Short mmCIF file of C-alpha atoms in Angstrom, two decimals:
data_model
loop_
_atom_site.label_atom_id
_atom_site.label_comp_id
_atom_site.label_asym_id
_atom_site.label_seq_id
_atom_site.Cartn_x
_atom_site.Cartn_y
_atom_site.Cartn_z
CA MET A 1 -4.59 -80.11 -53.21
CA ILE A 2 -8.24 -80.71 -52.42
CA ASP A 3 -9.04 -84.35 -51.70
CA LEU A 4 -12.79 -84.68 -52.11
CA ARG A 5 -12.73 -88.25 -50.80
CA LYS A 6 -12.37 -86.64 -47.38
CA SER A 7 -15.30 -84.32 -47.89
CA ASP A 8 -18.63 -84.62 -46.09
CA PRO A 9 -21.55 -84.37 -48.54
CA GLN A 10 -23.95 -83.74 -45.66
CA PHE A 11 -22.13 -80.63 -44.44
CA LYS A 12 -23.89 -78.18 -46.77
CA TRP A 13 -27.31 -79.54 -45.81
CA GLU A 14 -26.51 -79.02 -42.13
CA ILE A 15 -25.72 -75.36 -42.86
CA VAL A 16 -28.80 -74.85 -45.06
CA LYS A 17 -30.98 -75.95 -42.11
CA LYS A 18 -29.58 -73.27 -39.83
CA GLU A 19 -30.98 -69.76 -39.31
CA GLY A 20 -29.25 -67.62 -41.96
CA GLY A 21 -27.90 -70.61 -43.88
CA GLU A 22 -30.78 -70.96 -46.30
CA GLY A 23 -29.10 -69.13 -49.20
CA LEU A 24 -25.94 -71.28 -49.36
CA LEU A 25 -26.84 -73.29 -52.48
CA LYS A 26 -27.54 -70.16 -54.51
CA CYS A 27 -23.86 -69.10 -54.49
CA PHE A 28 -22.31 -69.16 -57.97
CA GLY A 29 -18.91 -68.03 -56.76
CA CYS A 30 -18.72 -64.53 -58.29
CA SER A 31 -16.61 -63.22 -55.40
CA ASP A 32 -18.57 -59.99 -54.96
CA CYS A 33 -18.64 -60.76 -51.22
CA ALA A 34 -14.86 -61.04 -51.07
CA ALA A 35 -14.43 -57.87 -53.13
CA SER A 36 -16.77 -55.94 -50.80
CA CYS A 37 -15.32 -57.31 -47.57
CA PRO A 38 -13.48 -54.74 -45.42
CA VAL A 39 -11.68 -57.49 -43.49
CA ARG A 40 -10.38 -59.16 -46.63
CA TYR A 41 -9.27 -55.73 -47.89
CA PHE A 42 -6.69 -55.74 -45.11
CA ASP A 43 -6.09 -59.46 -44.63
CA GLU A 44 -6.51 -61.95 -47.46
CA ARG A 45 -6.52 -64.89 -45.08
CA TYR A 46 -10.21 -64.13 -44.60
CA ASN A 47 -12.23 -64.73 -47.73
CA PRO A 48 -16.01 -65.29 -47.53
CA ARG A 49 -16.19 -66.76 -51.04
CA LYS A 50 -13.65 -69.44 -50.11
CA ILE A 51 -15.51 -70.31 -46.91
CA ILE A 52 -18.74 -70.68 -48.88
CA ARG A 53 -17.00 -72.75 -51.60
CA PHE A 54 -15.37 -75.05 -49.06
CA THR A 55 -18.74 -75.48 -47.40
CA LEU A 56 -20.42 -76.42 -50.68
CA LEU A 57 -17.63 -78.91 -51.35
CA GLY A 58 -18.18 -80.49 -47.95
CA MET A 59 -14.74 -79.59 -46.61
CA LYS A 60 -16.04 -79.51 -43.08
CA ASP A 61 -12.75 -79.78 -41.19
CA VAL A 62 -11.11 -77.05 -43.24
CA VAL A 63 -14.01 -74.68 -42.57
CA LEU A 64 -14.66 -75.44 -38.92
CA LYS A 65 -11.03 -75.55 -37.80
CA SER A 66 -10.06 -72.38 -39.60
CA PRO A 67 -9.45 -69.46 -37.22
CA PHE A 68 -10.26 -67.14 -40.12
CA LEU A 69 -13.96 -68.05 -40.02
CA TRP A 70 -14.09 -65.85 -36.92
CA PHE A 71 -12.59 -62.86 -38.74
CA CYS A 72 -16.00 -61.98 -40.21
CA ALA A 73 -16.98 -58.60 -38.71
CA HIS A 74 -20.65 -59.22 -39.56
CA CYS A 75 -20.70 -55.79 -41.25
CA HIS A 76 -23.09 -56.86 -44.05
CA ALA A 77 -21.11 -55.16 -46.84
CA CYS A 78 -21.29 -58.53 -48.65
CA THR A 79 -24.99 -58.98 -47.96
CA GLU A 80 -25.73 -55.69 -49.70
CA ARG A 81 -23.87 -56.64 -52.87
CA CYS A 82 -24.58 -60.34 -53.37
CA PRO A 83 -26.20 -60.64 -56.83
CA GLN A 84 -27.88 -63.86 -55.71
CA GLY A 85 -29.58 -62.19 -52.77
CA ILE A 86 -27.78 -64.37 -50.23
CA ARG A 87 -27.58 -62.84 -46.76
CA VAL A 88 -23.86 -63.59 -46.79
CA ALA A 89 -23.06 -62.27 -43.31
CA GLU A 90 -25.94 -64.36 -41.91
CA LEU A 91 -24.65 -67.37 -43.84
CA ILE A 92 -21.17 -66.98 -42.35
CA ASN A 93 -22.87 -66.57 -38.95
CA ALA A 94 -24.77 -69.84 -39.53
CA ILE A 95 -21.43 -71.57 -40.19
CA LYS A 96 -20.04 -70.07 -36.97
CA ASN A 97 -23.10 -71.36 -35.08
CA TYR A 98 -22.52 -74.82 -36.56
CA ALA A 99 -18.83 -74.67 -35.65
CA VAL A 100 -19.83 -73.94 -32.03
CA GLU A 101 -22.16 -76.96 -32.04
CA GLN A 102 -19.25 -79.07 -33.23
CA GLY A 103 -17.08 -77.89 -30.35
CA TYR A 104 -15.19 -75.00 -31.95
CA CYS A 105 -16.15 -71.99 -29.84
CA PRO A 106 -13.53 -69.27 -29.31
CA GLU A 107 -12.80 -68.73 -25.61
CA GLY A 108 -13.83 -65.08 -25.70
CA TYR A 109 -17.42 -65.98 -26.49
CA LYS A 110 -17.56 -68.50 -23.64
CA MET A 111 -16.48 -65.76 -21.25
CA GLN A 112 -19.22 -63.47 -22.55
CA ILE A 113 -21.82 -66.16 -21.90
CA ASP A 114 -20.58 -66.50 -18.32
CA LEU A 115 -21.01 -62.75 -17.86
CA LEU A 116 -24.52 -62.80 -19.32
CA MET A 117 -25.47 -65.74 -17.09
CA LYS A 118 -24.24 -63.86 -14.03
CA MET A 119 -25.46 -60.34 -14.79
CA GLY A 120 -27.53 -60.22 -17.97
CA ARG A 121 -25.10 -57.65 -19.27
CA LEU A 122 -21.48 -57.64 -20.42
CA TYR A 123 -20.10 -54.99 -18.08
CA GLU A 124 -20.50 -55.11 -14.35
CA VAL A 125 -22.38 -52.12 -12.96
CA GLU A 126 -20.47 -51.19 -9.82
CA ASP A 127 -21.50 -48.76 -7.08
CA PHE A 128 -18.91 -46.41 -8.53
CA ASP A 129 -20.75 -46.41 -11.86
CA LEU A 130 -24.11 -45.81 -10.21
CA LYS A 131 -22.68 -42.90 -8.21
CA LYS A 132 -21.10 -41.43 -11.33
CA ARG A 133 -24.43 -41.74 -13.14
CA GLN A 134 -26.19 -40.04 -10.26
CA ARG A 135 -23.64 -37.21 -10.25
CA LEU A 136 -24.26 -36.66 -13.95
CA GLY A 137 -28.02 -36.67 -13.47
CA LEU A 138 -28.43 -39.97 -15.32
CA PRO A 139 -31.16 -42.37 -14.12
CA PRO A 140 -30.19 -45.52 -12.18
CA ILE A 141 -29.86 -48.84 -14.04
CA ASP A 142 -30.31 -52.47 -12.96
CA LYS A 143 -27.12 -54.14 -11.73
CA THR A 144 -28.32 -57.53 -12.86
CA ILE A 145 -31.08 -58.83 -15.11
CA PRO A 146 -31.71 -62.44 -14.02
CA GLU A 147 -34.25 -63.05 -16.81
CA VAL A 148 -31.34 -63.40 -19.26
CA ALA A 149 -30.05 -66.48 -17.41
CA LYS A 150 -33.54 -67.98 -17.69
CA ILE A 151 -33.48 -67.54 -21.47
CA LEU A 152 -29.96 -69.01 -21.68
CA GLU A 153 -31.15 -72.02 -19.65
CA SER A 154 -34.18 -72.50 -21.90
CA THR A 155 -32.23 -72.91 -25.15
CA ASN A 156 -29.49 -75.33 -26.24
CA ILE A 157 -26.64 -72.91 -25.80
CA LEU A 158 -25.37 -74.12 -22.43
CA LYS A 159 -25.65 -77.81 -23.38
CA VAL A 160 -23.80 -77.14 -26.63
CA LEU A 161 -20.94 -75.40 -24.86
CA LYS A 162 -20.49 -78.05 -22.18
CA LYS A 163 -19.85 -80.63 -24.89
CA MET B 1 -44.26 -34.56 -28.20
CA ASN B 2 -42.00 -37.29 -29.54
CA LYS B 3 -41.90 -40.04 -26.94
CA TYR B 4 -39.76 -43.18 -27.08
CA ALA B 5 -38.36 -45.99 -24.94
CA ILE B 6 -34.60 -45.57 -24.60
CA PHE B 7 -32.56 -48.79 -24.84
CA LEU B 8 -29.06 -48.32 -23.41
CA GLY B 9 -27.44 -51.74 -23.86
CA CYS B 10 -24.28 -52.81 -21.99
CA THR B 11 -21.56 -50.39 -23.06
CA VAL B 12 -23.19 -46.96 -23.13
CA PRO B 13 -24.46 -46.68 -19.52
CA VAL B 14 -21.14 -47.70 -17.93
CA ARG B 15 -18.46 -46.89 -20.50
CA ALA B 16 -19.89 -44.05 -22.58
CA GLN B 17 -21.93 -41.93 -20.19
CA HIS B 18 -20.97 -38.83 -22.15
CA TYR B 19 -22.77 -40.27 -25.16
CA GLU B 20 -25.87 -40.97 -23.07
CA LEU B 21 -25.67 -37.60 -21.29
CA SER B 22 -25.34 -35.62 -24.53
CA ALA B 23 -28.12 -37.60 -26.21
CA ARG B 24 -30.47 -37.00 -23.27
CA ASN B 25 -29.64 -33.31 -23.13
CA VAL B 26 -30.05 -32.90 -26.89
CA ALA B 27 -33.38 -34.71 -26.61
CA LYS B 28 -34.52 -32.22 -23.95
CA GLU B 29 -33.55 -29.30 -26.17
CA LEU B 30 -35.50 -30.73 -29.10
CA GLY B 31 -38.61 -31.71 -27.14
CA ILE B 32 -37.98 -35.46 -27.26
CA ASP B 33 -39.15 -37.54 -24.30
CA LEU B 34 -36.96 -40.58 -23.59
CA VAL B 35 -38.61 -43.07 -21.23
CA GLU B 36 -36.52 -45.58 -19.23
CA MET B 37 -36.88 -49.33 -19.84
CA PRO B 38 -36.56 -51.02 -16.41
CA GLY B 39 -35.34 -54.61 -16.79
CA ALA B 40 -33.65 -54.05 -20.16
CA SER B 41 -30.60 -56.28 -20.60
CA CYS B 42 -27.82 -56.86 -23.11
CA CYS B 43 -29.24 -56.73 -26.66
CA GLY B 44 -28.00 -60.26 -27.39
CA PHE B 45 -25.59 -59.36 -30.18
CA PRO B 46 -22.49 -60.83 -28.48
CA LEU B 47 -24.16 -64.26 -28.58
CA LYS B 48 -25.20 -64.19 -32.22
CA ALA B 49 -22.02 -65.85 -33.48
CA VAL B 50 -22.45 -68.60 -30.89
CA GLU B 51 -26.15 -69.28 -31.31
CA ALA B 52 -28.35 -66.90 -33.25
CA GLU B 53 -31.61 -68.18 -31.78
CA THR B 54 -30.60 -67.44 -28.18
CA ALA B 55 -29.33 -64.00 -29.17
CA LEU B 56 -32.64 -63.27 -30.91
CA LEU B 57 -34.64 -64.37 -27.85
CA ILE B 58 -32.64 -62.07 -25.57
CA ALA B 59 -33.18 -59.24 -28.05
CA ALA B 60 -36.88 -60.04 -28.36
CA ARG B 61 -37.30 -59.93 -24.58
CA ASN B 62 -36.14 -56.31 -24.70
CA ILE B 63 -38.61 -55.61 -27.51
CA ALA B 64 -41.33 -57.16 -25.35
CA LEU B 65 -40.58 -54.63 -22.60
CA ALA B 66 -41.07 -51.73 -25.03
CA SER B 67 -44.14 -53.39 -26.47
CA LYS B 68 -45.75 -53.37 -23.01
CA MET B 69 -44.87 -49.68 -22.74
CA LYS B 70 -46.45 -49.09 -26.17
CA LEU B 71 -43.36 -47.12 -27.19
CA ASP B 72 -41.00 -47.36 -30.13
CA VAL B 73 -37.42 -48.21 -29.15
CA ILE B 74 -34.54 -45.80 -29.60
CA THR B 75 -30.99 -47.13 -29.36
CA LEU B 76 -27.58 -45.48 -29.08
CA CYS B 77 -25.38 -48.37 -30.23
CA ASN B 78 -25.31 -49.52 -33.86
CA SER B 79 -25.03 -53.20 -32.98
CA CYS B 80 -27.92 -53.02 -30.50
CA THR B 81 -29.95 -51.43 -33.30
CA ALA B 82 -29.20 -54.30 -35.66
CA MET B 83 -29.85 -57.02 -33.10
CA LEU B 84 -33.13 -55.55 -31.84
CA SER B 85 -34.30 -54.81 -35.41
CA ASP B 86 -33.54 -58.40 -36.39
CA ALA B 87 -35.56 -59.71 -33.44
CA GLN B 88 -38.41 -57.32 -34.18
CA ALA B 89 -38.58 -58.67 -37.74
CA GLN B 90 -38.33 -62.27 -36.51
CA LEU B 91 -41.37 -61.76 -34.29
CA GLY B 92 -43.35 -61.85 -37.53
CA ASN B 93 -42.06 -65.38 -38.13
CA GLU B 94 -44.41 -67.97 -36.65
CA GLU B 95 -41.74 -70.47 -35.64
CA PHE B 96 -39.69 -67.86 -33.82
CA HIS B 97 -42.76 -66.26 -32.28
CA SER B 98 -43.83 -69.57 -30.73
CA LYS B 99 -40.37 -70.03 -29.18
CA PHE B 100 -40.67 -66.47 -27.87
CA LYS B 101 -44.03 -67.28 -26.27
CA LYS B 102 -42.64 -70.51 -24.85
CA VAL B 103 -40.19 -68.57 -22.67
CA GLY B 104 -43.14 -66.63 -21.29
CA LEU B 105 -42.87 -63.48 -23.39
CA SER B 106 -45.52 -61.55 -25.25
CA TYR B 107 -45.65 -58.86 -27.92
CA PRO B 108 -48.96 -57.07 -27.41
CA ASN B 109 -48.18 -53.93 -29.40
CA GLU B 110 -46.17 -53.54 -32.58
CA VAL B 111 -43.11 -51.34 -31.93
CA ARG B 112 -40.30 -50.10 -34.17
CA VAL B 113 -36.59 -50.02 -33.41
CA ARG B 114 -34.44 -47.15 -34.61
CA HIS B 115 -31.10 -45.55 -33.86
CA PHE B 116 -31.26 -42.23 -31.99
CA VAL B 117 -29.59 -40.46 -34.93
CA ARG B 118 -32.04 -41.95 -37.42
CA MET B 119 -34.89 -40.74 -35.21
CA LEU B 120 -33.38 -37.24 -35.21
CA TYR B 121 -33.22 -37.33 -39.00
CA GLU B 122 -36.68 -38.80 -39.58
CA ASP B 123 -38.84 -37.50 -36.75
CA ILE B 124 -37.31 -34.14 -35.91
CA GLY B 125 -35.79 -33.40 -39.29
CA ILE B 126 -32.96 -31.27 -40.58
CA GLU B 127 -35.10 -28.15 -40.88
CA LYS B 128 -36.32 -28.14 -37.31
CA ILE B 129 -32.87 -29.00 -35.95
CA GLY B 130 -31.41 -26.17 -38.03
CA LYS B 131 -33.82 -23.71 -36.44
CA ALA B 132 -32.73 -24.85 -32.96
CA VAL B 133 -29.01 -24.27 -33.67
CA LYS B 134 -27.86 -21.30 -31.59
CA LYS B 135 -24.07 -21.54 -31.87
CA PRO B 136 -23.14 -22.83 -35.32
CA LEU B 137 -19.90 -24.81 -35.36
CA SER B 138 -18.88 -22.94 -38.51
CA SER B 139 -15.13 -23.12 -38.00
CA LEU B 140 -15.02 -26.91 -37.64
CA LYS B 141 -14.25 -29.68 -40.09
CA ILE B 142 -15.95 -32.89 -38.95
CA MET B 143 -15.59 -36.39 -40.37
CA PRO B 144 -18.82 -38.36 -40.06
CA HIS B 145 -18.39 -42.08 -39.34
CA TYR B 146 -21.57 -44.08 -39.82
CA GLY B 147 -20.51 -47.55 -38.70
CA CYS B 148 -21.90 -50.72 -40.27
CA HIS B 149 -25.11 -51.38 -38.40
CA TYR B 150 -26.53 -47.88 -38.72
CA MET B 151 -27.82 -48.66 -42.22
CA ARG B 152 -26.88 -52.27 -42.94
CA PRO B 153 -28.45 -54.72 -43.54
CA SER B 154 -30.81 -52.65 -45.66
CA ASN B 155 -33.45 -55.39 -45.70
CA LEU B 156 -33.93 -54.71 -41.97
CA TYR B 157 -33.67 -50.94 -42.07
CA GLY B 158 -34.70 -49.56 -45.46
CA PHE B 159 -33.01 -46.31 -44.45
CA ASP B 160 -30.34 -44.05 -45.95
CA ASN B 161 -28.22 -45.32 -48.84
CA VAL B 162 -25.93 -48.23 -48.04
CA GLU B 163 -23.39 -47.41 -50.76
CA THR B 164 -23.40 -43.62 -50.39
CA PRO B 165 -24.82 -42.77 -46.97
CA HIS B 166 -25.75 -39.13 -46.42
CA THR B 167 -27.97 -38.72 -43.33
CA LEU B 168 -25.14 -38.22 -40.81
CA ASP B 169 -23.42 -35.85 -43.26
CA GLU B 170 -26.58 -33.75 -43.31
CA LEU B 171 -26.88 -33.89 -39.54
CA VAL B 172 -23.26 -32.75 -39.17
CA SER B 173 -23.76 -29.96 -41.72
CA VAL B 174 -26.83 -28.65 -39.90
CA THR B 175 -24.66 -27.90 -36.85
CA GLY B 176 -22.80 -25.42 -39.06
CA ALA B 177 -19.66 -27.54 -39.27
CA GLU B 178 -18.19 -28.69 -42.56
CA SER B 179 -18.97 -32.37 -43.03
CA VAL B 180 -15.96 -33.90 -44.76
CA ASN B 181 -16.74 -36.04 -47.79
CA TYR B 182 -14.23 -38.86 -48.17
CA ALA B 183 -13.62 -42.23 -49.78
CA ASP B 184 -14.45 -45.41 -47.85
CA LYS B 185 -17.10 -43.64 -45.80
CA LYS B 186 -18.85 -46.93 -45.04
CA MET B 187 -15.66 -48.74 -43.98
CA CYS B 188 -16.01 -50.86 -40.83
CA CYS B 189 -14.14 -49.66 -37.71
CA GLY B 190 -12.79 -53.17 -37.06
CA GLY B 191 -14.45 -53.45 -33.65
CA SER B 192 -15.92 -56.89 -34.28
CA VAL B 193 -12.47 -58.26 -35.06
CA LEU B 194 -10.83 -56.82 -31.93
CA GLY B 195 -11.37 -59.93 -29.84
CA VAL B 196 -10.10 -62.23 -32.60
CA ASP B 197 -7.06 -60.42 -34.00
CA GLU B 198 -6.11 -57.11 -32.42
CA GLU B 199 -3.47 -56.20 -34.99
CA LEU B 200 -5.95 -56.60 -37.83
CA ALA B 201 -8.63 -54.63 -35.96
CA ILE B 202 -6.18 -51.77 -35.37
CA THR B 203 -5.18 -51.90 -39.04
CA MET B 204 -8.83 -51.42 -39.97
CA ALA B 205 -9.26 -48.52 -37.54
CA ASN B 206 -6.04 -46.93 -38.74
CA HIS B 207 -7.41 -46.73 -42.28
CA LYS B 208 -9.99 -44.13 -41.34
CA LEU B 209 -7.75 -42.37 -38.81
CA SER B 210 -5.22 -41.76 -41.57
CA ILE B 211 -7.96 -40.41 -43.87
CA ALA B 212 -9.07 -38.12 -41.03
CA LYS B 213 -5.51 -36.88 -40.58
CA ASP B 214 -5.05 -36.28 -44.32
CA ASN B 215 -8.24 -34.24 -44.37
CA GLY B 216 -7.17 -32.17 -41.37
CA VAL B 217 -10.40 -32.78 -39.49
CA ASP B 218 -11.07 -31.27 -36.07
CA ALA B 219 -12.92 -34.38 -34.89
CA ILE B 220 -14.52 -37.61 -35.96
CA ALA B 221 -18.27 -37.83 -35.31
CA SER B 222 -19.18 -41.31 -34.07
CA ILE B 223 -22.63 -42.75 -33.37
CA CYS B 224 -21.62 -46.11 -31.89
CA PRO B 225 -19.67 -46.97 -28.71
CA PHE B 226 -17.78 -49.79 -30.48
CA CYS B 227 -16.60 -47.50 -33.24
CA THR B 228 -15.46 -45.04 -30.58
CA VAL B 229 -13.50 -47.80 -28.83
CA MET B 230 -11.66 -48.35 -32.10
CA TYR B 231 -11.04 -44.74 -33.07
CA GLU B 232 -10.56 -43.15 -29.67
CA ASP B 233 -9.54 -45.78 -27.10
CA ASN B 234 -7.30 -47.57 -29.59
CA GLN B 235 -5.95 -44.48 -31.35
CA ARG B 236 -2.68 -44.69 -29.39
CA LYS B 237 -2.25 -48.30 -30.48
CA ALA B 238 -2.84 -47.32 -34.10
CA GLU B 239 -0.24 -44.58 -33.71
CA ALA B 240 2.24 -47.10 -32.31
CA GLN B 241 1.51 -49.80 -34.89
CA PHE B 242 1.84 -47.44 -37.84
CA ALA B 243 4.37 -44.93 -36.42
CA LYS B 244 1.94 -42.05 -36.88
CA GLN B 245 0.74 -39.12 -34.79
CA TYR B 246 -2.98 -38.52 -34.80
CA GLY B 247 -4.40 -36.91 -31.67
CA ILE B 248 -7.80 -36.68 -33.35
CA PRO B 249 -10.75 -36.16 -30.97
CA VAL B 250 -13.64 -38.60 -31.43
CA LEU B 251 -16.93 -37.06 -30.36
CA TYR B 252 -20.32 -38.66 -30.27
CA TYR B 253 -22.60 -36.89 -32.70
CA PRO B 254 -25.00 -35.70 -29.94
CA GLN B 255 -22.03 -33.99 -28.25
CA LEU B 256 -21.41 -31.92 -31.38
CA LEU B 257 -25.09 -31.26 -31.95
CA GLY B 258 -25.46 -30.27 -28.29
CA LEU B 259 -22.66 -27.70 -28.57
CA SER B 260 -24.38 -26.19 -31.60
CA LEU B 261 -27.66 -26.06 -29.68
CA GLY B 262 -25.90 -23.90 -27.11
CA LEU B 263 -25.17 -26.54 -24.46
CA ASP B 264 -21.86 -26.16 -22.66
CA GLY B 265 -19.01 -28.68 -22.50
CA ASN B 266 -20.27 -30.15 -19.20
CA ALA B 267 -23.76 -30.76 -20.54
CA VAL B 268 -22.32 -32.87 -23.36
CA GLY B 269 -19.70 -34.54 -21.13
CA LEU B 270 -16.64 -33.31 -23.04
CA LYS B 271 -14.33 -34.06 -20.10
CA PHE B 272 -15.02 -37.79 -20.52
CA ASN B 273 -13.58 -37.96 -24.03
CA ARG B 274 -10.21 -39.66 -23.77
CA ILE B 275 -8.66 -37.56 -26.53
CA LYS B 276 -9.14 -33.99 -25.42
CA SER B 277 -10.93 -31.58 -27.69
CA ASP B 278 -9.30 -28.44 -26.24
CA SER B 279 -7.93 -27.17 -29.56
CA MET B 280 -11.30 -27.78 -31.21
CA MET B 281 -13.03 -25.84 -28.43
CA GLU B 282 -10.50 -22.99 -28.71
CA LYS B 283 -11.21 -22.82 -32.43
CA LEU B 284 -14.92 -22.61 -31.64
CA ALA B 285 -14.41 -19.83 -29.10
CA ARG B 286 -12.44 -17.68 -31.55
#
């Protein structure tokens, strides 16, 4: 049972403001996104149409607390087929970004940010790797790229995650 | 001479050197000059779900490096291609561009971002590649796997056909191998779901592995390190989860192309593939 007295009428406007969220209000619920979705094909717990509908209805808690929001593979199959021209994968990404702002960031992503802060890349380049590259005749690569930490420090991302 | 900046990303230079090695050696054979990008970092894609703007800035910084070099960017990973292409498009947006400048970056020369395989198709072309083939892989049946971010989103790429892709099929065929036509060609490998729900990700990967098995393919041709993680590194897990036996080699497309150009197994790094391609190579030698 959906109790709309608990819904937040501002929620959809918060999403519309975000990068990728601009198309939200155009959704007329045809379900083409869900029918095109490779994740939903295997697991019906993920359904982009439902996430969009819940967002339009202001069911903020349901959307943000759902682990299934993070099932989106960002493959853009939906984006290609949306008859309303909504960049659906970007819209789902905007909702993920909002969820992070509200304190719902999966641990895996936090770990990736730590790695990028430290090295500017996801995998550590060890001496072993550099030697292997040399043996194969591949050019050397930078072990760390400190400029990435500077970018991370210049945006809101670290503040948002410390919340 | 075709000259480009080569963007390696995080995974390829440390976890998929055979992809890089075969791509570089194929490039040499075809007269393509790949120039290093000192200071290139992660493309930013892993951060997109957390905060798109930060991810775009990290991507745009890499574009700025190529812009200074006055060279178009060539990528080996599908997701790097999508992230850098997105940032390149966003640089045309005033609001984003001012944030980009604010972190001390500049974009003096317009540059394009394309996947290595797309560049082969567009800039070298099937005809010229065909003429360079010395040892056609005529006895092989190869299943091309495109991966999502090779052609989607089409508003960023405007390349190939998102519903019925064909460019990789053509590139496989030009090596002399049979490119297997199959349903669900554009199905996602499941890689993006791996960190969230492994069982689901493996289920997604298994879908294509079972199609490959049914078609009796000699190998899957991959053009993305994430897709290879799903089909090769996780093939054992798919076998366990679904009580199947696959043993299907997963080669990077440049490895296959390299073999057809007359390069030997070492030059395309065959020994680094986790699922050995010995029976495929025996078939070729016959």
